[in-house]
């Protein structure tokens, strides 16, 4: 059975990523891309579905683990009766499309007997590989050995201590003493090619540490939550494909929103919304290069008729993300189905236009050089928004029930026109500012009359309804109204009454059936960070700090967050690590830190931030 979700750490090379458990198992790895089929799939089943374990003989859980500073080089320490050992796990970052997983075992004290167990199962555990030894790599000593596994287009070669095969299980037993190292490397390569040569392990570790630290040194982070912000920024970088600039929402598929339920989705794709919000968080912390990369990805992905714009794409801008059920994997702790692809790619979600426009506006305001095609794209998007601004949609939460006029979606379209006006008036670009102002004002009038319920003294989830939605917390961040506007304070009060569960925030009231799905879910971490940000910007600093401290405390031991949190059992829930959770942490921490600085300086004004 897989571990609790919070017991996994991430290693990655900005092409793909692996999840390493506290028990020494790699239970999830898709090769060679984030969205490829799994090679190790035990996370969504059990050991029979593929895993790779390296740990002391008879041990169950490591004594401790941590990333080396500002990197994704994971060091797991084990203590036994015979001594102490470390396992260093990482994926080197290379420019030649080679994909390696490095596991270096280092003796610290005494002599420790180690076990290695390897089950390779390609294609979501549906393909049983052909295994052969590689005598051409043999040499003196037990470490000069290689095993090759091939199935269809995929091959891996594993170099290290000799593996003895028992059917589909491959084992090795070796010892490591103080001062000794044992290097084990798995390399993926296309099966029609020859395998790459051996890797210089120590050199690769040093190079990986340097790469991550050079990137992280540009991070502008300080204050009470500096450590959590830096780790979150690193997570966002790890989820960004180094070749295409696409930013995946998470590295996993089908980790359930409710254990044993059916709310299981594939998050290994690029949502325009999540990517745009990630871009804004990175921009605010000094990462302009990533802004250019993402903008270029966007221009390629949505090139063509704006009417064909999707809410999500593949890593390189692929459009066909057909959703299907993987019968070969039973699901995380029996939570079926396991899905690949995502049918939400075909939905209409009106909010994405605002998020994209806000991200491009912020890129412009940061002084990033304007691409010749960027403004033309934005003009086309605004023309399309004019055509669809009265169309009901699926909303930010990808509702699979009836279409609605979601208030958040309408506010984001308001923000799209607002960005167009500002581009003309503040940056000298050519456009129909007066026409957009008319459309923007029309949307404002709609939102204030049809999206606000005077009896509840609150904005509502959709026009004419009475349900409440956590996405309403984003209204001040668009510049639609101030965080301390009486209508916003009334909305916050309604959200606190109806959406808080043990102090953390639900996305919406699933019991209303608005999402067209059966079952319930758990508090959504990004929404709780939105609430902390709202508190900070509306004069409730003690509440903001209290909530923020709790949320940061929910990060696992290496600083990762999933999508949701089970307040009853104290476990992470949903796909992990979740970009939206980490970017919301960054934005909330910035707001709380700014409010703390303002309180010290005596500045208690609350001006709305115009980015979500």
Short mmCIF file of C-alpha atoms in Angstrom, two decimals, residues 62-568:
data_model
loop_
_atom_site.label_atom_id
_atom_site.label_comp_id
_atom_site.label_asym_id
_atom_site.label_seq_id
_atom_site.Cartn_x
_atom_site.Cartn_y
_atom_site.Cartn_z
CA UNK A 62 13.91 6.81 7.54
CA UNK A 63 15.10 8.70 10.59
CA UNK A 64 15.09 12.03 8.78
CA UNK A 65 15.27 13.61 5.37
CA UNK A 66 15.78 17.07 3.89
CA UNK A 67 16.67 18.83 0.69
CA UNK A 68 20.11 20.29 0.42
CA UNK A 69 19.68 24.05 0.66
CA UNK A 70 17.75 25.59 -2.25
CA UNK A 71 17.82 22.39 -4.33
CA UNK A 72 15.85 19.25 -5.10
CA UNK A 73 18.74 17.05 -4.01
CA UNK A 74 17.07 14.90 -1.34
CA UNK A 75 19.11 13.41 1.49
CA UNK A 76 17.42 10.64 3.48
CA UNK A 77 19.20 9.46 6.63
CA UNK A 78 18.76 6.01 8.13
CA UNK A 79 19.97 4.86 11.54
CA UNK A 80 20.26 1.14 12.37
CA UNK A 81 21.76 -0.92 15.13
CA UNK A 82 24.87 -1.37 12.98
CA UNK A 83 25.43 2.17 11.84
CA UNK A 84 24.16 5.13 9.88
CA UNK A 85 23.71 5.69 6.16
CA UNK A 86 22.43 8.38 3.78
CA UNK A 87 20.69 7.97 0.44
CA UNK A 88 21.07 10.97 -1.88
CA UNK A 89 18.28 11.08 -4.49
CA UNK A 90 18.11 13.48 -7.42
CA UNK A 91 17.46 13.85 -11.13
CA UNK A 92 20.34 15.68 -12.85
CA UNK A 93 19.36 18.60 -15.07
CA UNK A 94 20.76 18.15 -18.56
CA UNK A 95 20.27 19.77 -21.93
CA UNK A 96 20.53 16.62 -24.06
CA UNK A 97 17.13 15.05 -23.20
CA UNK A 98 18.83 12.31 -21.22
CA UNK A 99 16.72 11.35 -18.18
CA UNK A 100 18.52 9.93 -15.14
CA UNK A 101 17.55 9.11 -11.59
CA UNK A 102 20.56 9.04 -9.28
CA UNK A 103 20.52 7.22 -5.92
CA UNK A 104 23.86 7.47 -4.12
CA UNK A 105 24.23 5.50 -0.88
CA UNK A 106 26.78 6.99 1.53
CA UNK A 107 28.12 5.30 4.65
CA UNK A 108 28.20 7.62 7.65
CA UNK A 109 28.93 5.35 10.62
CA UNK A 110 29.51 1.64 11.09
CA UNK A 111 28.55 -0.85 8.37
CA UNK A 112 24.95 -1.02 7.16
CA UNK A 113 23.42 -3.85 5.12
CA UNK A 114 21.27 -2.43 2.31
CA UNK A 115 18.47 -3.86 0.20
CA UNK A 116 17.47 -2.78 -3.30
CA UNK A 117 14.15 -3.93 -4.78
CA UNK A 118 13.21 -2.96 -8.33
CA UNK A 119 9.97 -3.56 -10.26
CA UNK A 120 9.80 -1.87 -13.66
CA UNK A 121 6.30 -1.66 -15.13
CA UNK A 122 5.92 0.57 -18.18
CA UNK A 123 2.69 2.07 -19.57
CA UNK A 124 0.81 2.49 -16.28
CA UNK A 125 1.79 -1.07 -15.26
CA UNK A 126 0.13 -2.49 -18.40
CA UNK A 127 3.41 -3.46 -20.10
CA UNK A 128 5.64 -6.15 -18.63
CA UNK A 129 9.17 -5.44 -19.91
CA UNK A 130 11.69 -7.84 -21.30
CA UNK A 131 14.67 -7.89 -18.93
CA UNK A 132 18.24 -8.73 -19.80
CA UNK A 133 21.61 -8.37 -18.20
CA UNK A 134 24.22 -6.19 -19.87
CA UNK A 135 27.53 -8.07 -19.70
CA UNK A 136 29.23 -5.45 -21.84
CA UNK A 137 29.17 -3.21 -18.78
CA UNK A 138 30.48 -5.86 -16.36
CA UNK A 139 33.76 -5.36 -14.57
CA UNK A 140 35.46 -6.17 -11.28
CA UNK A 141 33.37 -5.63 -8.16
CA UNK A 142 29.69 -5.81 -7.44
CA UNK A 143 28.97 -2.25 -8.62
CA UNK A 144 30.00 -2.78 -12.26
CA UNK A 145 26.73 -4.21 -13.45
CA UNK A 146 23.77 -3.12 -15.56
CA UNK A 147 20.23 -4.36 -16.11
CA UNK A 148 18.16 -3.35 -19.14
CA UNK A 149 14.36 -3.37 -19.34
CA UNK A 150 12.54 -2.88 -22.67
CA UNK A 151 8.85 -2.66 -23.58
CA UNK A 152 7.57 -0.97 -26.72
CA UNK A 153 9.09 2.50 -27.10
CA UNK A 154 10.60 2.60 -23.62
CA UNK A 155 13.85 1.31 -22.18
CA UNK A 156 15.71 1.87 -18.94
CA UNK A 157 19.15 0.78 -17.90
CA UNK A 158 19.99 0.47 -14.20
CA UNK A 159 23.66 0.54 -13.20
CA UNK A 160 24.85 -0.38 -9.73
CA UNK A 161 25.09 -3.48 -7.52
CA UNK A 162 24.19 -6.69 -9.35
CA UNK A 163 20.44 -7.31 -9.38
CA UNK A 164 19.19 -10.88 -9.11
CA UNK A 165 15.88 -11.48 -10.89
CA UNK A 166 12.92 -13.41 -9.52
CA UNK A 167 10.26 -13.02 -12.18
CA UNK A 168 9.48 -9.30 -12.39
CA UNK A 169 11.22 -8.51 -9.08
CA UNK A 170 14.92 -7.64 -9.11
CA UNK A 171 16.88 -7.54 -5.85
CA UNK A 172 20.36 -6.78 -4.65
CA UNK A 173 21.94 -6.88 -1.21
CA UNK A 174 25.06 -4.89 -0.46
CA UNK A 175 26.79 -3.23 2.46
CA UNK A 176 28.18 0.23 2.88
CA UNK A 177 30.67 1.29 5.55
CA UNK A 178 31.63 4.70 6.88
CA UNK A 179 33.27 6.75 4.13
CA UNK A 180 32.13 4.47 1.31
CA UNK A 181 29.65 5.30 -1.46
CA UNK A 182 27.60 3.08 -3.73
CA UNK A 183 26.25 4.73 -6.88
CA UNK A 184 23.02 3.49 -8.49
CA UNK A 185 21.66 5.18 -11.62
CA UNK A 186 18.53 4.53 -13.71
CA UNK A 187 18.59 6.01 -17.21
CA UNK A 188 15.61 6.14 -19.58
CA UNK A 189 16.20 6.04 -23.33
CA UNK A 190 14.08 5.29 -26.44
CA UNK A 191 14.16 1.56 -27.10
CA UNK A 192 15.27 2.02 -30.72
CA UNK A 193 18.52 3.61 -29.58
CA UNK A 194 21.55 2.37 -27.71
CA UNK A 195 21.66 3.25 -24.01
CA UNK A 196 23.61 6.27 -22.89
CA UNK A 197 26.94 5.67 -21.20
CA UNK A 198 27.53 5.68 -17.45
CA UNK A 199 26.99 8.91 -15.57
CA UNK A 200 29.57 10.68 -13.43
CA UNK A 201 27.49 10.59 -10.25
CA UNK A 202 29.42 12.89 -7.91
CA UNK A 203 29.90 15.44 -10.68
CA UNK A 204 26.18 15.28 -11.52
CA UNK A 205 25.23 15.87 -7.90
CA UNK A 206 27.44 18.94 -7.71
CA UNK A 207 26.09 20.22 -11.03
CA UNK A 208 22.47 19.75 -9.92
CA UNK A 209 23.09 21.59 -6.67
CA UNK A 210 24.72 24.46 -8.57
CA UNK A 211 21.87 24.66 -11.11
CA UNK A 212 19.16 24.94 -8.48
CA UNK A 213 21.11 27.39 -6.31
CA UNK A 214 21.97 29.66 -9.23
CA UNK A 215 18.26 29.79 -10.05
CA UNK A 216 17.17 30.28 -6.43
CA UNK A 217 19.65 33.07 -5.68
CA UNK A 218 17.46 35.44 -7.72
CA UNK A 219 14.47 34.79 -5.47
CA UNK A 220 13.34 37.88 -3.60
CA UNK A 221 12.01 36.47 -0.35
CA UNK A 222 12.33 37.66 3.22
CA UNK A 223 10.45 37.87 6.47
CA UNK A 224 8.40 35.52 8.58
CA UNK A 225 7.69 32.98 5.81
CA UNK A 226 10.92 33.23 3.84
CA UNK A 227 11.74 29.52 4.00
CA UNK A 228 8.27 28.44 2.85
CA UNK A 229 8.25 31.04 0.06
CA UNK A 230 11.65 29.97 -1.25
CA UNK A 231 10.66 26.32 -1.28
CA UNK A 232 7.36 27.15 -2.99
CA UNK A 233 9.15 29.13 -5.69
CA UNK A 234 11.48 26.17 -6.22
CA UNK A 235 8.45 23.88 -6.53
CA UNK A 236 6.95 26.17 -9.18
CA UNK A 237 10.23 26.00 -11.11
CA UNK A 238 10.35 22.22 -10.78
CA UNK A 239 6.87 22.04 -12.32
CA UNK A 240 7.97 24.12 -15.33
CA UNK A 241 9.23 22.26 -18.39
CA UNK A 242 12.67 23.63 -19.18
CA UNK A 243 12.23 23.14 -22.94
CA UNK A 244 8.73 24.42 -23.62
CA UNK A 245 8.04 26.76 -20.68
CA UNK A 246 4.79 24.94 -19.91
CA UNK A 247 3.88 24.77 -16.20
CA UNK A 248 2.07 21.61 -15.05
CA UNK A 249 -0.51 21.85 -12.26
CA UNK A 250 0.99 18.84 -10.42
CA UNK A 251 3.17 15.82 -11.17
CA UNK A 252 0.48 13.24 -10.39
CA UNK A 253 -2.82 12.01 -11.71
CA UNK A 254 -5.84 10.71 -9.80
CA UNK A 255 -4.74 11.27 -6.22
CA UNK A 256 -8.26 11.52 -4.79
CA UNK A 257 -10.01 14.59 -3.47
CA UNK A 258 -11.85 12.19 -1.15
CA UNK A 259 -10.40 8.78 -0.29
CA UNK A 260 -12.45 6.02 -1.86
CA UNK A 261 -14.33 8.52 -4.02
CA UNK A 262 -14.42 9.27 -7.73
CA UNK A 263 -13.13 12.88 -7.76
CA UNK A 264 -9.82 11.81 -9.28
CA UNK A 265 -8.31 13.93 -12.06
CA UNK A 266 -5.14 14.15 -14.13
CA UNK A 267 -3.20 17.33 -13.31
CA UNK A 268 -0.10 16.75 -15.46
CA UNK A 269 -1.07 19.45 -17.96
CA UNK A 270 -0.79 23.20 -18.36
CA UNK A 271 -3.86 25.09 -17.18
CA UNK A 272 -3.85 28.65 -18.53
CA UNK A 273 -5.18 29.81 -15.18
CA UNK A 274 -2.62 28.07 -12.98
CA UNK A 275 0.24 28.90 -15.31
CA UNK A 276 -0.74 32.58 -15.48
CA UNK A 277 -0.99 32.81 -11.70
CA UNK A 278 2.33 31.00 -11.32
CA UNK A 279 3.89 33.47 -13.72
CA UNK A 280 2.64 36.37 -11.62
CA UNK A 281 4.11 34.86 -8.44
CA UNK A 282 7.47 34.31 -10.17
CA UNK A 283 7.47 37.83 -11.63
CA UNK A 284 6.91 39.36 -8.21
CA UNK A 285 10.00 37.54 -6.98
CA UNK A 286 12.39 38.53 -9.74
CA UNK A 287 12.09 35.76 -12.34
CA UNK A 288 11.67 37.66 -15.61
CA UNK A 289 13.17 34.92 -17.80
CA UNK A 290 10.36 32.57 -16.82
CA UNK A 291 7.88 35.26 -17.81
CA UNK A 292 9.31 35.40 -21.33
CA UNK A 293 9.36 31.61 -21.59
CA UNK A 294 5.74 31.31 -20.49
CA UNK A 295 4.59 34.13 -22.77
CA UNK A 296 6.28 32.41 -25.70
CA UNK A 297 4.63 29.11 -24.73
CA UNK A 298 1.26 30.89 -24.60
CA UNK A 299 1.68 32.45 -28.02
CA UNK A 300 2.45 29.05 -29.52
CA UNK A 301 -0.28 27.18 -27.63
CA UNK A 302 -3.23 29.44 -28.40
CA UNK A 303 -2.17 30.63 -31.84
CA UNK A 304 -5.07 30.68 -34.27
CA UNK A 305 -8.73 31.52 -33.83
CA UNK A 306 -9.44 32.80 -30.27
CA UNK A 307 -12.69 30.83 -30.40
CA UNK A 308 -10.55 27.68 -30.27
CA UNK A 309 -8.73 28.65 -27.06
CA UNK A 310 -8.75 25.85 -24.50
CA UNK A 311 -8.49 26.14 -20.74
CA UNK A 312 -5.55 23.70 -20.70
CA UNK A 313 -2.93 22.21 -23.01
CA UNK A 314 -0.17 19.66 -23.03
CA UNK A 315 3.39 20.59 -22.11
CA UNK A 316 4.21 21.69 -25.65
CA UNK A 317 0.76 23.08 -26.37
CA UNK A 318 -0.92 19.81 -27.38
CA UNK A 319 -4.69 20.21 -27.66
CA UNK A 320 -5.97 16.65 -27.60
CA UNK A 321 -6.19 15.64 -23.93
CA UNK A 322 -8.94 13.04 -24.21
CA UNK A 323 -9.87 11.59 -20.83
CA UNK A 324 -9.78 7.82 -20.36
CA UNK A 325 -9.68 5.34 -17.49
CA UNK A 326 -6.53 3.30 -16.78
CA UNK A 327 -7.77 -0.18 -15.94
CA UNK A 328 -4.27 -1.43 -15.11
CA UNK A 329 -4.01 0.75 -11.97
CA UNK A 330 -6.54 0.30 -9.12
CA UNK A 331 -6.07 3.78 -7.67
CA UNK A 332 -4.54 5.30 -4.56
CA UNK A 333 -5.68 3.06 -1.70
CA UNK A 334 -8.51 1.81 -3.87
CA UNK A 335 -9.73 5.24 -4.98
CA UNK A 336 -10.76 4.45 -8.54
CA UNK A 337 -10.88 5.39 -11.31
CA UNK A 338 -7.39 6.37 -12.40
CA UNK A 339 -7.75 8.89 -15.21
CA UNK A 340 -5.39 10.00 -17.93
CA UNK A 341 -6.24 13.11 -19.91
CA UNK A 342 -8.79 15.62 -18.75
CA UNK A 343 -12.22 16.24 -20.25
CA UNK A 344 -12.20 19.73 -18.75
CA UNK A 345 -9.99 20.72 -21.68
CA UNK A 346 -13.20 20.99 -23.70
CA UNK A 347 -14.99 23.22 -21.20
CA UNK A 348 -15.68 26.92 -21.56
CA UNK A 349 -14.30 28.77 -18.55
CA UNK A 350 -14.67 32.51 -18.97
CA UNK A 351 -12.21 33.43 -16.25
CA UNK A 352 -9.11 32.26 -18.14
CA UNK A 353 -9.12 35.33 -20.38
CA UNK A 354 -8.75 37.63 -17.40
CA UNK A 355 -5.96 35.55 -15.89
CA UNK A 356 -4.03 35.54 -19.16
CA UNK A 357 -4.50 39.28 -19.67
CA UNK A 358 -3.43 40.03 -16.09
CA UNK A 359 -0.29 37.92 -16.47
CA UNK A 360 0.66 39.61 -19.74
CA UNK A 361 -0.09 43.02 -18.24
CA UNK A 362 2.18 42.29 -15.30
CA UNK A 363 4.89 41.07 -17.68
CA UNK A 364 4.62 44.40 -19.49
CA UNK A 365 4.74 46.38 -16.26
CA UNK A 366 7.86 44.50 -15.17
CA UNK A 367 9.59 45.84 -18.27
CA UNK A 368 9.85 42.50 -20.07
CA UNK A 369 10.36 43.28 -23.75
CA UNK A 370 7.11 43.14 -25.71
CA UNK A 371 6.88 40.35 -28.24
CA UNK A 372 5.64 41.56 -31.65
CA UNK A 373 2.81 39.03 -31.53
CA UNK A 374 1.82 39.50 -27.89
CA UNK A 375 -0.38 42.57 -28.23
CA UNK A 376 -1.98 41.22 -31.39
CA UNK A 377 -2.89 38.11 -29.40
CA UNK A 378 -4.39 40.21 -26.62
CA UNK A 379 -6.44 42.24 -29.10
CA UNK A 380 -7.82 39.00 -30.54
CA UNK A 381 -8.61 37.67 -27.07
CA UNK A 382 -10.48 40.84 -26.12
CA UNK A 383 -12.50 40.62 -29.32
CA UNK A 384 -13.43 37.06 -28.38
CA UNK A 385 -14.32 38.00 -24.80
CA UNK A 386 -16.75 40.56 -26.22
CA UNK A 387 -18.47 37.75 -28.10
CA UNK A 388 -18.73 35.38 -25.12
CA UNK A 389 -19.09 37.73 -22.13
CA UNK A 390 -22.75 36.83 -21.66
CA UNK A 391 -22.25 33.11 -22.17
CA UNK A 392 -22.70 30.78 -19.19
CA UNK A 393 -19.62 28.74 -18.32
CA UNK A 394 -18.19 25.94 -16.19
CA UNK A 395 -16.34 28.32 -13.86
CA UNK A 396 -12.97 28.18 -12.13
CA UNK A 397 -13.76 24.83 -10.47
CA UNK A 398 -14.54 23.09 -13.77
CA UNK A 399 -18.10 22.28 -12.80
CA UNK A 400 -19.46 19.19 -14.51
CA UNK A 401 -23.04 20.19 -13.73
CA UNK A 402 -25.24 22.77 -15.50
CA UNK A 403 -23.59 25.87 -16.93
CA UNK A 404 -23.98 29.07 -14.89
CA UNK A 405 -23.13 32.75 -15.01
CA UNK A 406 -20.41 32.44 -12.38
CA UNK A 407 -19.61 35.70 -10.66
CA UNK A 408 -15.87 35.02 -10.55
CA UNK A 409 -15.81 34.34 -14.29
CA UNK A 410 -17.60 37.62 -15.00
CA UNK A 411 -15.18 39.52 -12.76
CA UNK A 412 -12.22 38.01 -14.60
CA UNK A 413 -13.68 39.11 -17.93
CA UNK A 414 -14.09 42.57 -16.37
CA UNK A 415 -10.37 42.39 -15.54
CA UNK A 416 -9.54 41.43 -19.14
CA UNK A 417 -11.12 44.61 -20.48
CA UNK A 418 -9.51 46.61 -17.66
CA UNK A 419 -6.09 45.32 -18.75
CA UNK A 420 -6.81 46.33 -22.33
CA UNK A 421 -7.71 49.85 -21.26
CA UNK A 422 -4.57 50.18 -19.14
CA UNK A 423 -2.37 48.88 -21.98
CA UNK A 424 -3.63 51.70 -24.20
CA UNK A 425 -3.73 54.49 -21.64
CA UNK A 426 -0.61 53.66 -19.64
CA UNK A 427 1.64 51.92 -22.17
CA UNK A 428 0.72 53.61 -25.43
CA UNK A 429 -0.50 50.55 -27.28
CA UNK A 430 -3.16 50.89 -29.95
CA UNK A 431 -6.63 49.64 -29.09
CA UNK A 432 -10.33 50.44 -28.55
CA UNK A 433 -10.06 51.74 -25.00
CA UNK A 434 -13.39 53.58 -24.98
CA UNK A 435 -15.24 50.59 -26.38
CA UNK A 436 -13.65 48.29 -23.81
CA UNK A 437 -14.57 50.77 -21.07
CA UNK A 438 -18.21 50.46 -22.08
CA UNK A 439 -18.02 46.67 -21.93
CA UNK A 440 -16.13 46.73 -18.65
CA UNK A 441 -18.72 49.02 -17.08
CA UNK A 442 -21.52 46.81 -18.31
CA UNK A 443 -19.92 43.82 -16.62
CA UNK A 444 -19.47 45.77 -13.39
CA UNK A 445 -23.15 46.70 -13.37
CA UNK A 446 -24.10 43.05 -13.90
CA UNK A 447 -21.82 41.79 -11.14
CA UNK A 448 -22.97 44.40 -8.65
CA UNK A 449 -26.66 43.76 -9.29
CA UNK A 450 -26.93 40.10 -10.27
CA UNK A 451 -23.84 38.73 -8.54
CA UNK A 452 -24.47 40.45 -5.21
CA UNK A 453 -27.25 39.38 -2.85
CA UNK A 454 -28.30 42.32 -0.66
CA UNK A 455 -30.17 40.07 1.76
CA UNK A 456 -27.05 38.00 2.36
CA UNK A 457 -24.85 41.12 2.14
CA UNK A 458 -22.51 39.05 0.02
CA UNK A 459 -21.44 38.35 -3.51
CA UNK A 460 -22.67 34.93 -4.58
CA UNK A 461 -21.32 32.01 -6.59
CA UNK A 462 -23.40 32.68 -9.70
CA UNK A 463 -25.94 35.21 -10.88
CA UNK A 464 -29.26 34.93 -9.09
CA UNK A 465 -28.08 32.21 -6.69
CA UNK A 466 -27.50 32.16 -2.95
CA UNK A 467 -24.52 29.81 -2.80
CA UNK A 468 -21.11 31.11 -1.69
CA UNK A 469 -17.79 30.43 -3.38
CA UNK A 470 -14.22 30.93 -2.13
CA UNK A 471 -13.21 32.32 -5.54
CA UNK A 472 -15.05 35.51 -4.54
CA UNK A 473 -12.03 36.25 -2.33
CA UNK A 474 -10.15 37.13 -5.51
CA UNK A 475 -12.35 40.13 -6.36
CA UNK A 476 -10.11 42.65 -4.54
CA UNK A 477 -7.01 41.19 -6.16
CA UNK A 478 -8.36 42.16 -9.58
CA UNK A 479 -8.88 45.76 -8.59
CA UNK A 480 -12.65 45.25 -8.81
CA UNK A 481 -13.11 46.63 -5.30
CA UNK A 482 -11.05 47.27 -2.19
CA UNK A 483 -10.41 44.48 0.28
CA UNK A 484 -12.13 46.53 2.99
CA UNK A 485 -15.15 47.50 0.88
CA UNK A 486 -18.29 46.78 3.01
CA UNK A 487 -19.59 44.39 0.34
CA UNK A 488 -16.33 42.47 0.43
CA UNK A 489 -16.37 42.32 4.21
CA UNK A 490 -19.91 40.97 4.03
CA UNK A 491 -18.76 38.35 1.54
CA UNK A 492 -15.92 37.31 3.82
CA UNK A 493 -18.35 36.97 6.70
CA UNK A 494 -20.60 34.71 4.60
CA UNK A 495 -17.61 32.65 3.49
CA UNK A 496 -16.50 32.20 7.10
CA UNK A 497 -19.96 31.06 8.16
CA UNK A 498 -20.58 28.63 5.35
CA UNK A 499 -17.28 27.40 3.93
CA UNK A 500 -14.93 27.04 6.89
CA UNK A 501 -14.29 23.49 8.06
CA UNK A 502 -12.18 23.34 11.22
CA UNK A 503 -10.65 26.69 10.31
CA UNK A 504 -9.79 25.84 6.69
CA UNK A 505 -11.75 26.81 3.62
CA UNK A 506 -13.81 24.69 1.24
CA UNK A 507 -14.00 25.79 -2.40
CA UNK A 508 -17.80 25.86 -2.44
CA UNK A 509 -20.76 24.00 -1.00
CA UNK A 510 -20.57 20.63 -2.75
CA UNK A 511 -23.78 19.59 -0.99
CA UNK A 512 -25.75 21.90 -3.32
CA UNK A 513 -24.93 19.59 -6.24
CA UNK A 514 -23.70 22.53 -8.30
CA UNK A 515 -20.68 20.55 -9.54
CA UNK A 516 -22.69 17.63 -10.88
CA UNK A 517 -20.55 15.13 -8.92
CA UNK A 518 -21.36 12.76 -6.11
CA UNK A 519 -19.58 12.84 -2.77
CA UNK A 520 -17.74 15.49 -0.82
CA UNK A 521 -14.22 16.83 -0.73
CA UNK A 522 -11.85 18.47 1.76
CA UNK A 523 -10.68 22.04 2.41
CA UNK A 524 -8.83 23.45 -0.58
CA UNK A 525 -5.47 24.85 0.48
CA UNK A 526 -5.24 27.62 -2.12
CA UNK A 527 -8.59 29.00 -0.92
CA UNK A 528 -7.36 29.17 2.66
CA UNK A 529 -4.29 31.10 1.49
CA UNK A 530 -6.65 33.47 -0.38
CA UNK A 531 -8.47 34.06 2.90
CA UNK A 532 -5.20 34.81 4.70
CA UNK A 533 -4.35 37.32 1.99
CA UNK A 534 -7.77 38.93 2.27
CA UNK A 535 -7.35 39.23 6.06
CA UNK A 536 -3.95 40.89 5.60
CA UNK A 537 -5.27 43.42 3.10
CA UNK A 538 -8.41 44.32 5.03
CA UNK A 539 -6.90 45.17 8.41
CA UNK A 540 -7.21 41.76 10.09
CA UNK A 541 -3.49 41.17 10.48
CA UNK A 542 -3.66 38.95 13.61
CA UNK A 543 -6.17 36.69 11.84
CA UNK A 544 -3.95 36.64 8.75
CA UNK A 545 -0.87 35.64 10.74
CA UNK A 546 -2.78 33.01 12.70
CA UNK A 547 -4.18 31.40 9.56
CA UNK A 548 -0.92 31.72 7.64
CA UNK A 549 1.07 30.10 10.43
CA UNK A 550 -1.31 27.17 10.44
CA UNK A 551 -1.23 26.76 6.67
CA UNK A 552 2.55 26.89 6.44
CA UNK A 553 2.58 24.30 9.21
CA UNK A 554 0.65 21.95 6.94
CA UNK A 555 3.62 21.68 4.56
CA UNK A 556 5.22 18.28 4.87
CA UNK A 557 8.70 17.80 6.29
CA UNK A 558 10.33 18.91 3.02
CA UNK A 559 8.01 21.86 2.40
CA UNK A 560 5.51 20.39 -0.09
CA UNK A 561 1.75 20.89 -0.29
CA UNK A 562 -0.92 18.90 -2.07
CA UNK A 563 -4.24 20.23 -3.32
CA UNK A 564 -6.42 19.71 -0.24
CA UNK A 565 -6.15 18.79 3.44
CA UNK A 566 -8.15 16.29 5.49
CA UNK A 567 -8.78 18.11 8.76
CA UNK A 568 -10.30 15.01 10.39
#
